[in-house]
Amino acid sequence: QEEIERRRKEEEERVRREEEELRRREREEREKEERERREREELERKQREEEEKRKREEEEKRKREEEARKRREEEERKRREEEEKKRREAEEAEAKKREEEKRKREEEEKKRKEEEARKAKEAEEQRRKEEEARKIREAEDARRREEEARAQAQRLEEEKRKAQEEEEIREEERLRREREQLERANREREQKRIQEEERMRKQKELEERLRAERERKAREKEIAEAERIAKERADAILAAARSDIRKSIELTRPIVPESESFNKEGLKSMWEQKSIQHENAQKVNPFSSAFDASATKIDKNAEGYGRPPPGSKSEARAKKASEWVDQEIDKLVEVVVEQGKVVNGKSCITFGQLFLLYQDISDSLVGIMMRAKKRNRLAFEGDMLWQGVHDQVVVSVI
């Protein structure tokens, strides 16, 4: 007890010290916050004072600038007046100078005209002599040019004739190439037309076959429905007839002693065997509420493992489904062969084109393609194709 009391007191003392330490820290935090607040206020006060001081300095600076601007304007005005005065004096001096120069130019012009008249007369005499010499040279040049022109005309005529012959040869070659290109284009258009007609014929035949297939399926469905209805009616009539016959037999059957009646023990044994067989079948049936896993021994290597019982309706349905899948795969391969292109010896078509062709044929294209690939009838990349995403995936026949 003393040890417990001592520990309790120590724990209380430790808690008290922690609380005091916490209060001390809180007090220090408050003091720190108070100091920071005072520092912020002091800083804001200093900033306001500095702002006011800056505004006063700006105002004084603005006044000084205004006074300096006025002084500059006054100095500028005086300077302009002095410049205007100097300009007027310079203009007067310039006018006097221009008048003096004009007088000198008139005198020089008069002398120049007299000199030009003398030179013009001399030049006229010189031009007359040069004109006579020029006419003599021109006559000589004309005669020489005439001879050169005749020679040039002969050369040009020869070159023109050769050029014309070459142009005729080039034109014939061009026309020949154009005829060949036109014939080639006509052949290509004819081939394309034949191919288009063949494709349209195949498309039409395919549509006819598909329409006939749909009509055949519709007729088969109608026949099956009619047979089912007829069978139901026949079964109903037969059941009614059997009921009537059974009633008539009951009415007409004579009363016989117990020893002469049916073998009741044999009948009881038969029904007991039937009941035991049914119970055993329900024990191995995983979909039955009486299923007993301990009583079921599954041999995965057995011949009938994973298959319906022979002769059962499940086996008949499985065979019918397998036949239907084979028929759909054959139909799909036929569409690919007829509508696709032959590449490296294999009929190929893109999934996008096949999807558009098959949208009026069947809504199970993707599932049939998966089963055809599993049975090595078709080849394509991936396991399941989606419209839009895999439109460019190539599907080929193996």
PDB file of N, CA, C and O in Angstrom, residues 7-20:
ATOM      1  N   ARG A   7       3.813   5.738  -5.364  1.00  0.00           N
ATOM      2  CA  ARG A   7       3.734   5.871  -6.821  1.00  0.00           C
ATOM      3  C   ARG A   7       2.643   6.853  -7.239  1.00  0.00           C
ATOM      4  O   ARG A   7       2.803   7.625  -8.193  1.00  0.00           O
ATOM      5  N   ARG A   8       1.515   6.795  -6.497  1.00  0.00           N
ATOM      6  CA  ARG A   8       0.422   7.713  -6.818  1.00  0.00           C
ATOM      7  C   ARG A   8       0.851   9.150  -6.627  1.00  0.00           C
ATOM      8  O   ARG A   8       0.573  10.025  -7.437  1.00  0.00           O
ATOM      9  N   LYS A   9       1.580   9.391  -5.468  1.00  0.00           N
ATOM     10  CA  LYS A   9       2.050  10.746  -5.206  1.00  0.00           C
ATOM     11  C   LYS A   9       3.065  11.189  -6.254  1.00  0.00           C
ATOM     12  O   LYS A   9       3.047  12.334  -6.720  1.00  0.00           O
ATOM     13  N   GLU A  10       3.953  10.247  -6.626  1.00  0.00           N
ATOM     14  CA  GLU A  10       4.914  10.608  -7.664  1.00  0.00           C
ATOM     15  C   GLU A  10       4.209  10.935  -8.986  1.00  0.00           C
ATOM     16  O   GLU A  10       4.586  11.877  -9.684  1.00  0.00           O
ATOM     17  N   GLU A  11       3.181  10.128  -9.276  1.00  0.00           N
ATOM     18  CA  GLU A  11       2.427  10.385 -10.518  1.00  0.00           C
ATOM     19  C   GLU A  11       1.725  11.727 -10.468  1.00  0.00           C
ATOM     20  O   GLU A  11       1.714  12.494 -11.426  1.00  0.00           O
ATOM     21  N   GLU A  12       1.136  12.055  -9.250  1.00  0.00           N
ATOM     22  CA  GLU A  12       0.482  13.348  -9.101  1.00  0.00           C
ATOM     23  C   GLU A  12       1.481  14.475  -9.216  1.00  0.00           C
ATOM     24  O   GLU A  12       1.223  15.512  -9.834  1.00  0.00           O
ATOM     25  N   GLU A  13       2.697  14.260  -8.587  1.00  0.00           N
ATOM     26  CA  GLU A  13       3.734  15.279  -8.659  1.00  0.00           C
ATOM     27  C   GLU A  13       4.184  15.486 -10.108  1.00  0.00           C
ATOM     28  O   GLU A  13       4.390  16.614 -10.571  1.00  0.00           O
ATOM     29  N   ARG A  14       4.320  14.337 -10.826  1.00  0.00           N
ATOM     30  CA  ARG A  14       4.728  14.452 -12.226  1.00  0.00           C
ATOM     31  C   ARG A  14       3.667  15.185 -13.053  1.00  0.00           C
ATOM     32  O   ARG A  14       3.974  16.059 -13.864  1.00  0.00           O
ATOM     33  N   VAL A  15       2.388  14.863 -12.788  1.00  0.00           N
ATOM     34  CA  VAL A  15       1.298  15.539 -13.500  1.00  0.00           C
ATOM     35  C   VAL A  15       1.275  17.018 -13.166  1.00  0.00           C
ATOM     36  O   VAL A  15       1.079  17.883 -14.033  1.00  0.00           O
ATOM     37  N   ARG A  16       1.498  17.329 -11.830  1.00  0.00           N
ATOM     38  CA  ARG A  16       1.498  18.737 -11.413  1.00  0.00           C
ATOM     39  C   ARG A  16       2.626  19.496 -12.118  1.00  0.00           C
ATOM     40  O   ARG A  16       2.450  20.614 -12.590  1.00  0.00           O
ATOM     41  N   ARG A  17       3.839  18.840 -12.163  1.00  0.00           N
ATOM     42  CA  ARG A  17       4.956  19.513 -12.819  1.00  0.00           C
ATOM     43  C   ARG A  17       4.668  19.728 -14.313  1.00  0.00           C
ATOM     44  O   ARG A  17       4.985  20.776 -14.885  1.00  0.00           O
ATOM     45  N   GLU A  18       4.068  18.695 -14.930  1.00  0.00           N
ATOM     46  CA  GLU A  18       3.732  18.852 -16.350  1.00  0.00           C
ATOM     47  C   GLU A  18       2.732  19.972 -16.565  1.00  0.00           C
ATOM     48  O   GLU A  18       2.832  20.751 -17.521  1.00  0.00           O
ATOM     49  N   GLU A  19       1.722  20.075 -15.628  1.00  0.00           N
ATOM     50  CA  GLU A  19       0.749  21.157 -15.757  1.00  0.00           C
ATOM     51  C   GLU A  19       1.410  22.506 -15.578  1.00  0.00           C
ATOM     52  O   GLU A  19       1.130  23.477 -16.302  1.00  0.00           O
ATOM     53  N   GLU A  20       2.342  22.583 -14.567  1.00  0.00           N
ATOM     54  CA  GLU A  20       3.045  23.855 -14.362  1.00  0.00           C
ATOM     55  C   GLU A  20       3.901  24.194 -15.584  1.00  0.00           C
ATOM     56  O   GLU A  20       3.956  25.353 -16.018  1.00  0.00           O
TER      57      GLU A  20
END
